[in-house]
Tab-separated table of C-alpha atoms in Angstrom:
chain	number	residue	atom	x	y	z
A	11	UNK	CA	-15.210	-8.367	-5.386
A	12	UNK	CA	-16.720	-6.581	-8.369
A	13	UNK	CA	-15.074	-4.116	-10.750
A	14	UNK	CA	-16.668	-1.109	-9.101
A	15	UNK	CA	-15.129	-1.945	-5.734
A	16	UNK	CA	-11.850	-2.902	-7.325
A	17	UNK	CA	-11.644	0.360	-9.257
A	18	UNK	CA	-11.556	2.228	-5.939
A	19	UNK	CA	-9.544	-0.241	-3.902
A	20	UNK	CA	-6.803	-0.546	-6.506
A	21	UNK	CA	-5.802	3.001	-5.605
A	22	UNK	CA	-5.502	2.017	-1.968
A	23	UNK	CA	-3.400	-0.925	-3.150
A	24	UNK	CA	-1.098	1.429	-5.068
A	25	UNK	CA	-0.850	3.618	-1.986
A	26	UNK	CA	-0.047	0.688	0.286
A	27	UNK	CA	-3.114	1.467	2.389
A	28	UNK	CA	-4.678	-1.993	2.278
A	29	UNK	CA	-4.117	-4.660	4.883
A	30	UNK	CA	-2.863	-8.007	3.647
A	31	UNK	CA	-6.366	-9.510	3.466
A	32	UNK	CA	-7.888	-6.761	1.321
A	33	UNK	CA	-4.757	-6.535	-0.800
A	34	UNK	CA	-5.161	-10.244	-1.501
A	35	UNK	CA	-8.811	-9.745	-2.500
A	36	UNK	CA	-7.943	-6.961	-4.926
A	37	UNK	CA	-5.063	-8.934	-6.363
A	38	UNK	CA	-7.326	-11.965	-6.787
A	39	UNK	CA	-9.837	-9.838	-8.723
A	40	UNK	CA	-7.114	-8.307	-10.851
A	41	UNK	CA	-5.768	-11.728	-11.706
A	42	UNK	CA	-9.075	-12.623	-13.408
A	43	UNK	CA	-10.131	-9.190	-14.703
A	44	UNK	CA	-7.998	-7.803	-17.533
A	45	UNK	CA	-9.817	-4.466	-17.431
A	46	UNK	CA	-9.023	-3.810	-13.797
A	47	UNK	CA	-5.516	-5.166	-14.283
A	48	UNK	CA	-4.995	-2.632	-17.068
A	49	UNK	CA	-6.349	0.125	-14.833
A	50	UNK	CA	-3.968	-0.805	-12.058
A	51	UNK	CA	-1.053	-0.695	-14.488
A	52	UNK	CA	-2.122	2.623	-15.963
A	53	UNK	CA	-2.555	4.323	-12.621
A	54	UNK	CA	0.706	2.890	-11.336
A	55	UNK	CA	2.503	4.282	-14.374
A	56	UNK	CA	0.720	7.599	-14.053
A	57	UNK	CA	1.601	7.845	-10.390
A	58	UNK	CA	5.249	6.987	-11.095
A	59	UNK	CA	5.353	9.709	-13.732
A	60	UNK	CA	4.269	12.292	-11.178
A	61	UNK	CA	7.223	13.838	-9.422
A	62	UNK	CA	5.968	15.226	-6.112
A	63	UNK	CA	9.087	17.314	-5.556
A	64	UNK	CA	8.463	19.312	-8.729
A	65	UNK	CA	4.816	19.856	-7.803
A	66	UNK	CA	5.577	21.352	-4.407
A	67	UNK	CA	5.781	25.061	-3.842
A	68	UNK	CA	8.491	26.536	-1.677
A	69	UNK	CA	7.255	29.133	0.773
A	70	UNK	CA	8.878	32.527	0.118
A	71	UNK	CA	11.556	33.451	2.642
A	72	UNK	CA	9.692	36.689	3.308
A	73	UNK	CA	6.693	34.667	4.475
A	74	UNK	CA	8.815	32.619	6.841
A	75	UNK	CA	10.339	35.701	8.429
A	76	UNK	CA	6.965	37.435	8.651
A	77	UNK	CA	5.616	34.477	10.626
A	78	UNK	CA	8.694	34.310	12.846
A	79	UNK	CA	8.376	38.046	13.522
A	80	UNK	CA	4.777	37.752	14.589
A	81	UNK	CA	5.384	34.911	17.037
A	82	UNK	CA	6.668	35.866	20.504
A	83	UNK	CA	10.442	36.089	20.464
A	84	UNK	CA	12.311	33.666	22.701
A	85	UNK	CA	13.823	35.193	25.863
A	86	UNK	CA	12.434	38.606	25.143
A	87	UNK	CA	12.471	40.597	28.366
A	88	UNK	CA	15.411	41.439	30.553
A	89	UNK	CA	18.085	40.293	28.175
A	90	UNK	CA	20.568	42.338	26.274
A	91	UNK	CA	20.273	42.772	22.548
A	92	UNK	CA	23.203	40.444	22.028
A	93	UNK	CA	21.585	37.614	23.945
A	94	UNK	CA	18.335	38.069	22.048
A	95	UNK	CA	20.211	37.620	18.809
A	96	UNK	CA	22.023	34.633	20.227
A	97	UNK	CA	18.700	33.179	21.327
A	98	UNK	CA	17.368	33.517	17.834
A	99	UNK	CA	20.384	31.805	16.362
A	100	UNK	CA	20.124	28.878	18.755
A	101	UNK	CA	16.403	28.621	18.108
A	102	UNK	CA	16.925	28.626	14.380
A	103	UNK	CA	19.577	25.928	14.569
A	104	UNK	CA	17.361	23.808	16.777
A	105	UNK	CA	14.437	24.244	14.386
A	106	UNK	CA	16.581	23.324	11.416
A	107	UNK	CA	17.822	20.204	13.178
A	108	UNK	CA	14.347	19.269	14.316
A	109	UNK	CA	13.143	19.952	10.804
A	110	UNK	CA	15.464	17.559	9.064
A	111	UNK	CA	15.175	14.900	11.751
A	112	UNK	CA	11.429	15.107	11.967
A	113	UNK	CA	10.865	14.999	8.237
A	114	UNK	CA	13.153	12.048	7.733
A	115	UNK	CA	11.490	10.186	10.573
A	116	UNK	CA	7.965	10.846	9.385
A	117	UNK	CA	8.749	9.804	5.842
A	118	UNK	CA	10.756	6.817	6.845
A	119	UNK	CA	8.108	5.446	9.202
A	120	UNK	CA	5.397	5.886	6.565
A	121	UNK	CA	7.524	4.176	4.002
A	122	UNK	CA	8.531	1.345	6.308
A	123	UNK	CA	4.938	0.712	7.274
A	124	UNK	CA	3.911	0.492	3.629
A	125	UNK	CA	6.787	-1.846	2.768
A	126	UNK	CA	5.948	-3.993	5.780
A	127	UNK	CA	2.435	-4.479	4.407
A	128	UNK	CA	3.856	-5.310	1.004
A	129	UNK	CA	6.259	-7.990	2.187
A	130	UNK	CA	3.554	-9.638	4.293
A	131	UNK	CA	1.263	-9.605	1.237
A	132	UNK	CA	4.017	-11.122	-0.878
A	133	UNK	CA	4.577	-13.777	1.774
A	134	UNK	CA	0.853	-14.642	1.770
A	135	UNK	CA	0.751	-14.724	-2.023
A	136	UNK	CA	3.652	-17.130	-2.125
A	137	UNK	CA	1.803	-19.545	0.150
A	138	UNK	CA	-1.558	-19.334	-1.584
A	139	UNK	CA	-0.723	-19.273	-5.243
A	140	UNK	CA	1.281	-22.504	-5.131
A	141	UNK	CA	4.163	-20.413	-6.310
A	142	UNK	CA	6.633	-20.688	-3.518
A	143	UNK	CA	9.735	-21.187	-5.603
A	144	UNK	CA	10.906	-20.516	-9.148
A	145	UNK	CA	14.035	-22.514	-8.530
A	146	UNK	CA	13.657	-25.413	-6.143
A	147	UNK	CA	16.869	-26.586	-4.558
A	148	UNK	CA	18.438	-26.963	-1.188
A	149	UNK	CA	21.807	-26.206	-2.756
A	150	UNK	CA	22.860	-22.589	-2.335
A	151	UNK	CA	25.144	-22.934	-5.366
A	152	UNK	CA	22.098	-23.660	-7.501
A	153	UNK	CA	19.819	-21.023	-6.003
A	154	UNK	CA	22.230	-18.092	-6.019
A	155	UNK	CA	23.230	-18.241	-9.722
A	156	UNK	CA	19.575	-18.557	-10.727
A	157	UNK	CA	19.116	-14.873	-9.880
A	158	UNK	CA	21.870	-13.847	-12.325
A	159	UNK	CA	20.419	-11.634	-15.016
A	160	UNK	CA	17.074	-11.528	-13.236
A	161	UNK	CA	18.100	-8.932	-10.676
A	162	UNK	CA	20.549	-6.059	-10.443
A	163	UNK	CA	22.170	-7.603	-7.428
A	164	UNK	CA	23.326	-11.018	-6.338
A	165	UNK	CA	21.228	-11.863	-3.291
A	166	UNK	CA	22.943	-13.601	-0.419
A	167	UNK	CA	21.956	-17.266	-0.282
A	168	UNK	CA	23.252	-19.423	2.525
A	169	UNK	CA	22.391	-22.959	3.496
A	170	UNK	CA	21.235	-23.092	7.098
A	171	UNK	CA	19.984	-26.682	7.027
A	172	UNK	CA	22.437	-27.764	9.667
A	173	UNK	CA	21.153	-24.985	11.904
A	174	UNK	CA	17.514	-25.999	11.614
A	175	UNK	CA	16.405	-23.851	8.662
A	176	UNK	CA	16.142	-25.789	5.427
A	177	UNK	CA	16.754	-23.960	2.166
A	178	UNK	CA	13.843	-24.666	-0.193
A	179	UNK	CA	14.786	-22.457	-3.120
A	180	UNK	CA	14.349	-19.003	-4.564
A	181	UNK	CA	11.766	-16.941	-6.347
A	182	UNK	CA	11.506	-13.624	-8.097
A	183	UNK	CA	8.903	-11.441	-6.382
A	184	UNK	CA	7.811	-7.826	-6.394
A	185	UNK	CA	7.869	-5.386	-3.525
A	186	UNK	CA	7.179	-1.706	-4.004
A	187	UNK	CA	6.670	-2.477	-7.715
A	188	UNK	CA	10.318	-3.488	-8.025
A	189	UNK	CA	11.731	-6.972	-8.526
A	190	UNK	CA	13.231	-8.506	-5.421
A	191	UNK	CA	14.760	-11.848	-4.564
A	192	UNK	CA	12.778	-14.096	-2.280
A	193	UNK	CA	14.832	-16.842	-0.696
A	194	UNK	CA	12.672	-19.510	0.842
A	195	UNK	CA	13.457	-21.484	3.977
A	196	UNK	CA	11.496	-23.978	5.998
A	197	UNK	CA	11.410	-24.388	9.762
A	198	UNK	CA	9.467	-27.545	10.612
A	199	UNK	CA	6.191	-26.907	8.749
A	200	UNK	CA	6.628	-23.145	8.604
A	201	UNK	CA	7.830	-21.218	5.587
A	202	UNK	CA	10.178	-18.268	5.912
A	203	UNK	CA	10.411	-15.862	3.008
A	204	UNK	CA	13.558	-13.765	3.012
A	205	UNK	CA	13.067	-10.783	0.707
A	206	UNK	CA	16.148	-8.947	-0.554
A	207	UNK	CA	15.807	-5.624	-2.335
A	208	UNK	CA	18.719	-3.596	-3.628
A	209	UNK	CA	19.163	-0.381	-1.647
A	210	UNK	CA	22.385	1.061	-2.994
A	211	UNK	CA	24.127	3.469	-0.709
A	212	UNK	CA	21.896	2.873	2.277
A	213	UNK	CA	23.567	2.743	5.617
A	214	UNK	CA	23.687	-0.456	7.621
A	215	UNK	CA	20.720	-0.667	9.956
A	216	UNK	CA	20.489	-3.262	12.637
A	217	UNK	CA	17.541	-5.563	12.846
A	218	UNK	CA	14.098	-4.520	13.995
A	219	UNK	CA	11.308	-6.949	14.750
A	220	UNK	CA	7.787	-6.105	13.712
A	221	UNK	CA	4.588	-8.015	13.659
A	222	UNK	CA	1.710	-7.561	11.277
A	223	UNK	CA	-1.493	-9.579	11.185
A	224	UNK	CA	0.030	-12.477	13.049
A	225	UNK	CA	3.199	-12.591	11.000
A	226	UNK	CA	6.615	-11.794	12.359
A	227	UNK	CA	8.888	-9.635	10.265
A	228	UNK	CA	12.560	-9.023	10.902
A	229	UNK	CA	14.016	-6.268	8.793
A	230	UNK	CA	17.518	-4.981	8.461
A	231	UNK	CA	19.814	-3.300	5.971
A	232	UNK	CA	23.247	-4.562	5.126
A	233	UNK	CA	25.737	-4.331	2.240
A	234	UNK	CA	23.419	-2.158	0.173
A	235	UNK	CA	20.545	-4.608	0.584
A	236	UNK	CA	17.270	-4.257	2.396
A	237	UNK	CA	16.186	-7.550	3.906
A	238	UNK	CA	12.905	-8.691	5.374
A	239	UNK	CA	12.380	-12.140	6.843
A	240	UNK	CA	8.670	-12.947	7.052
A	241	UNK	CA	7.091	-15.973	8.664
A	242	UNK	CA	4.366	-17.219	10.960
A	243	UNK	CA	6.945	-18.686	13.340
A	244	UNK	CA	7.260	-16.761	16.565
A	245	UNK	CA	9.435	-13.704	16.933
A	246	UNK	CA	12.136	-15.525	18.909
A	247	UNK	CA	12.614	-18.155	16.245
A	248	UNK	CA	12.640	-15.566	13.485
A	249	UNK	CA	15.252	-13.596	15.411
A	250	UNK	CA	17.289	-16.792	15.670
A	251	UNK	CA	16.940	-17.269	11.915
A	252	UNK	CA	18.053	-13.717	11.217
A	253	UNK	CA	21.040	-13.944	13.521
A	254	UNK	CA	22.170	-17.263	12.066
A	255	UNK	CA	21.737	-15.912	8.569
A	256	UNK	CA	23.810	-12.827	9.338
A	257	UNK	CA	26.460	-14.912	11.062
A	258	UNK	CA	26.681	-17.336	8.130
A	259	UNK	CA	27.149	-14.432	5.726
A	260	UNK	CA	30.127	-13.145	7.664
A	261	UNK	CA	31.934	-16.464	7.483
B	16	UNK	CA	5.313	45.172	27.799
B	17	UNK	CA	4.326	42.204	29.932
B	18	UNK	CA	6.360	40.850	32.842
B	19	UNK	CA	9.474	38.763	32.426
B	20	UNK	CA	8.000	35.459	33.568
B	21	UNK	CA	5.089	35.577	31.169
B	22	UNK	CA	7.425	36.518	28.376
B	23	UNK	CA	9.776	33.699	29.115
B	24	UNK	CA	7.043	31.052	29.100
B	25	UNK	CA	5.561	32.594	25.981
B	26	UNK	CA	8.962	32.584	24.359
B	27	UNK	CA	9.496	28.958	25.342
B	28	UNK	CA	6.150	27.990	23.913
B	29	UNK	CA	6.931	29.909	20.740
B	30	UNK	CA	10.274	28.182	20.407
B	31	UNK	CA	8.656	24.786	20.820
B	32	UNK	CA	5.961	25.718	18.334
B	33	UNK	CA	8.455	26.985	15.789
B	34	UNK	CA	10.609	23.883	16.064
B	35	UNK	CA	7.578	21.676	15.437
B	36	UNK	CA	5.555	23.716	12.975
B	37	UNK	CA	7.956	25.680	10.783
B	38	UNK	CA	9.523	22.597	9.166
B	39	UNK	CA	6.140	22.011	7.514
B	40	UNK	CA	5.897	25.496	6.065
B	41	UNK	CA	6.440	24.316	2.478
B	42	UNK	CA	3.782	21.612	2.793
B	43	UNK	CA	1.279	24.077	4.246
B	44	UNK	CA	2.144	26.659	1.622
B	45	UNK	CA	1.778	24.066	-1.144
B	46	UNK	CA	-1.762	23.181	-0.096
B	47	UNK	CA	-2.592	26.896	0.150
B	48	UNK	CA	-1.277	27.529	-3.356
B	49	UNK	CA	-3.341	24.715	-4.816
B	50	UNK	CA	-6.487	25.589	-2.871
B	51	UNK	CA	-6.372	29.340	-3.501
B	52	UNK	CA	-4.444	29.400	-6.797
B	53	UNK	CA	-2.885	32.723	-5.938
B	54	UNK	CA	0.539	33.389	-4.449
B	55	UNK	CA	-0.499	36.446	-2.448
B	56	UNK	CA	-3.662	34.847	-1.058
B	57	UNK	CA	-1.614	31.772	-0.140
B	58	UNK	CA	0.873	34.003	1.722
B	59	UNK	CA	-1.911	35.570	3.781
B	60	UNK	CA	-3.658	32.281	4.474
B	61	UNK	CA	-0.464	30.533	5.591
B	62	UNK	CA	0.457	33.396	7.888
B	63	UNK	CA	-3.012	33.355	9.414
B	64	UNK	CA	-2.796	29.557	9.741
B	65	UNK	CA	0.446	29.743	11.727
B	66	UNK	CA	-0.783	32.498	14.011
B	67	UNK	CA	-4.017	30.663	14.630
B	68	UNK	CA	-2.140	27.400	15.218
B	69	UNK	CA	0.097	29.141	17.758
B	70	UNK	CA	-2.895	30.624	19.579
B	71	UNK	CA	-4.436	27.157	19.821
B	72	UNK	CA	-1.161	25.314	20.356
B	73	UNK	CA	-2.360	24.305	23.839
B	74	UNK	CA	-5.095	22.226	22.231
B	75	UNK	CA	-2.628	20.302	20.063
B	76	UNK	CA	-2.620	16.796	21.476
B	77	UNK	CA	0.743	15.651	20.223
B	78	UNK	CA	1.391	13.182	17.432
B	79	UNK	CA	2.336	14.381	13.961
B	80	UNK	CA	1.676	18.100	13.709
B	81	UNK	CA	1.477	18.272	9.921
B	82	UNK	CA	-2.143	17.049	9.592
B	83	UNK	CA	-3.169	19.383	12.408
B	84	UNK	CA	-1.619	22.364	10.626
B	85	UNK	CA	-3.084	21.342	7.265
B	86	UNK	CA	-6.548	21.130	8.820
B	87	UNK	CA	-6.169	24.657	10.237
B	88	UNK	CA	-4.958	25.946	6.881
B	89	UNK	CA	-7.947	24.386	5.164
B	90	UNK	CA	-10.295	26.030	7.658
B	91	UNK	CA	-8.596	29.388	7.170
B	92	UNK	CA	-8.984	29.084	3.412
B	93	UNK	CA	-12.644	28.241	3.768
B	94	UNK	CA	-13.400	30.945	6.299
B	95	UNK	CA	-11.546	33.716	4.488
B	96	UNK	CA	-12.331	32.849	0.933
B	97	UNK	CA	-15.867	31.595	1.350
B	98	UNK	CA	-17.784	32.073	-1.843
B	99	UNK	CA	-14.561	32.296	-3.784
B	100	UNK	CA	-14.915	30.572	-7.143
B	101	UNK	CA	-11.622	28.789	-6.683
B	102	UNK	CA	-12.881	26.982	-3.618
B	103	UNK	CA	-16.184	25.860	-5.069
B	104	UNK	CA	-16.829	22.230	-4.388
B	105	UNK	CA	-18.693	20.381	-7.062
B	106	UNK	CA	-21.754	18.434	-5.982
B	107	UNK	CA	-20.879	14.782	-5.555
B	108	UNK	CA	-23.631	13.895	-7.994
B	109	UNK	CA	-21.868	15.710	-10.776
B	110	UNK	CA	-20.913	13.259	-13.490
B	111	UNK	CA	-17.311	12.678	-14.405
B	112	UNK	CA	-17.738	13.846	-17.973
B	113	UNK	CA	-18.935	17.226	-16.681
B	114	UNK	CA	-15.856	17.744	-14.610
B	115	UNK	CA	-13.306	16.474	-17.079
B	116	UNK	CA	-14.820	18.491	-19.892
B	117	UNK	CA	-14.876	21.619	-17.752
B	118	UNK	CA	-12.950	24.512	-19.211
B	119	UNK	CA	-9.795	25.551	-17.403
B	120	UNK	CA	-10.811	28.243	-14.954
B	121	UNK	CA	-7.405	29.659	-14.442
B	122	UNK	CA	-4.732	31.234	-16.642
B	123	UNK	CA	-1.814	33.512	-15.861
B	124	UNK	CA	-3.375	36.863	-16.724
B	125	UNK	CA	-0.328	38.388	-18.319
B	126	UNK	CA	1.586	35.586	-19.902
B	127	UNK	CA	4.851	36.381	-21.629
B	128	UNK	CA	6.145	34.087	-24.405
B	129	UNK	CA	8.776	32.784	-21.959
B	130	UNK	CA	6.091	31.855	-19.488
B	131	UNK	CA	4.156	30.169	-22.243
B	132	UNK	CA	7.185	28.005	-22.997
B	133	UNK	CA	7.593	27.225	-19.324
B	134	UNK	CA	3.968	26.266	-19.050
B	135	UNK	CA	4.543	23.572	-21.618
B	136	UNK	CA	6.965	21.945	-19.251
B	137	UNK	CA	5.558	18.796	-17.794
B	138	UNK	CA	5.440	19.839	-14.202
B	139	UNK	CA	3.896	23.194	-14.990
B	140	UNK	CA	1.185	21.389	-16.907
B	141	UNK	CA	0.655	18.984	-14.035
B	142	UNK	CA	0.427	21.834	-11.523
B	143	UNK	CA	-2.112	23.564	-13.716
B	144	UNK	CA	-4.195	20.425	-14.212
B	145	UNK	CA	-4.256	19.730	-10.485
B	146	UNK	CA	-5.335	23.328	-9.922
B	147	UNK	CA	-8.213	22.855	-12.340
B	148	UNK	CA	-9.705	19.892	-10.478
B	149	UNK	CA	-12.844	20.609	-8.447
B	150	UNK	CA	-11.781	21.527	-4.928
B	151	UNK	CA	-12.769	18.310	-3.136
B	152	UNK	CA	-10.725	16.226	-5.564
B	153	UNK	CA	-7.917	18.770	-5.716
B	154	UNK	CA	-7.349	18.694	-1.973
B	155	UNK	CA	-7.152	14.905	-1.668
B	156	UNK	CA	-4.780	14.727	-4.647
B	157	UNK	CA	-2.507	17.399	-3.151
B	158	UNK	CA	-2.591	15.813	0.313
B	159	UNK	CA	-1.873	12.323	-1.007
B	160	UNK	CA	0.416	12.803	-4.006
B	161	UNK	CA	2.330	15.903	-2.983
B	162	UNK	CA	2.121	16.067	0.805
B	163	UNK	CA	2.325	12.282	1.191
B	164	UNK	CA	-0.371	11.948	3.850
B	165	UNK	CA	-1.916	8.623	4.831
B	166	UNK	CA	-5.617	8.076	4.128
B	167	UNK	CA	-6.346	8.425	7.831
B	168	UNK	CA	-4.631	11.817	7.977
B	169	UNK	CA	-6.379	12.974	4.815
B	170	UNK	CA	-9.695	11.986	6.395
B	171	UNK	CA	-8.814	14.060	9.471
B	172	UNK	CA	-7.740	17.094	7.479
B	173	UNK	CA	-10.725	17.084	5.129
B	174	UNK	CA	-13.211	16.043	7.826
B	175	UNK	CA	-14.485	13.242	5.613
B	176	UNK	CA	-14.855	9.502	6.259
B	177	UNK	CA	-12.048	7.313	4.910
B	178	UNK	CA	-14.404	5.738	2.369
B	179	UNK	CA	-15.108	9.179	0.928
B	180	UNK	CA	-11.397	9.920	0.807
B	181	UNK	CA	-10.849	6.707	-1.132
B	182	UNK	CA	-13.570	7.345	-3.695
B	183	UNK	CA	-12.511	10.981	-4.150
B	184	UNK	CA	-8.929	9.912	-4.652
B	185	UNK	CA	-9.966	7.291	-7.212
B	186	UNK	CA	-12.085	9.793	-9.139
B	187	UNK	CA	-9.579	12.597	-8.743
B	188	UNK	CA	-6.809	10.449	-10.180
B	189	UNK	CA	-8.996	9.406	-13.079
B	190	UNK	CA	-9.888	13.032	-13.868
B	191	UNK	CA	-6.289	14.098	-13.579
B	192	UNK	CA	-5.027	11.278	-15.754
B	193	UNK	CA	-7.671	11.956	-18.415
B	194	UNK	CA	-6.823	15.662	-18.379
B	195	UNK	CA	-3.120	14.818	-18.573
B	196	UNK	CA	-3.620	12.528	-21.577
B	197	UNK	CA	-5.735	15.204	-23.256
B	198	UNK	CA	-3.044	17.838	-22.607
B	199	UNK	CA	-0.382	15.522	-23.981
B	200	UNK	CA	-2.512	14.971	-27.081
B	201	UNK	CA	-2.856	18.752	-27.575
B	202	UNK	CA	0.875	19.185	-27.163
B	203	UNK	CA	1.569	16.717	-29.936
B	204	UNK	CA	-0.945	17.927	-32.476
B	205	UNK	CA	0.463	20.600	-34.802
């Protein structure tokens, strides 16, 4: 990849629009090209300094009512004035509900999709760059304290060796441009990266399985943490890993 | 007045349309404001967009409605304000230095001292700088950074291939960042 290509693709990288393969190519170029690396940093900072909410315009209320007036009224003919008004009220409530639900869903799914790409990229990076662990130990009491002072939260580290998932160690990684804990397990010859990102105040969400470019991802939210387990083992085994991990935490 | 049955189905369709489309009113209005750079023109264009969208609601094939509405709004803006200086698209051959050095085209015509102070606020400056970008860069920046659309949706709305969207976004961001740094520099100098 040359600088010209990279200078365009780095924006797609920032936007989470690249698949894992292309993201890897751009990252490989950036690793050896200080100029493009600086550009990536600058545009990331610039983008973070933009606050979309403050750049939006709110439609005037008069415009909203003008549009509503011009659209056919619900239950127009044959109903009393009272029921027309009631119909409006119900319609408005339904729209408001649909509005909030729809918006949240659209944003959430976009965001989740982007994060999914990022964790798979991080998983691939960890395998290729010979940088699987920062702290190598099968002892949870060594791995867990290593994150002290490196992260805002203490990630959950449990030893699942007896259950068929060997703890290899831990690593500091980046997802969504924020530091996260990566706890590394091994299943036979397969590596499982468990990414933990602080998500203060987020509600518990039960696990969902996804697959992206041949990798299985199990994601869930618990105790103010977002977790993604990523591996090339099959979905059933990754589900087993996730369930055993969650069970071990509760003990 | 038409018969009861027709009214009822019309009303039902309208209710469905409203529930789907009205939640995106701010997003549609935002694009209109940036494209037309005038509150009253944006009002008219958004109203026309919603009426047109309702008339053609039968052709909406499901999926997210926001890109569909944004595409209609963009067409309305182009059809109604064709030849308008604000909607002029620069030729793609135009060099970057031309566009970044371009003089601001837009100013509040009657600016009070209070407004002048407000304009110095960061987000007012950013809004202004986005508004000063050539239209083809302005629209991708607004769709991506403010309306949070995916590249695929931006390509649909702007009727451009994804590769074009990517290069416009890259250049648009560079222009905007350069303009922002220049504005910051002006703000600091005495």
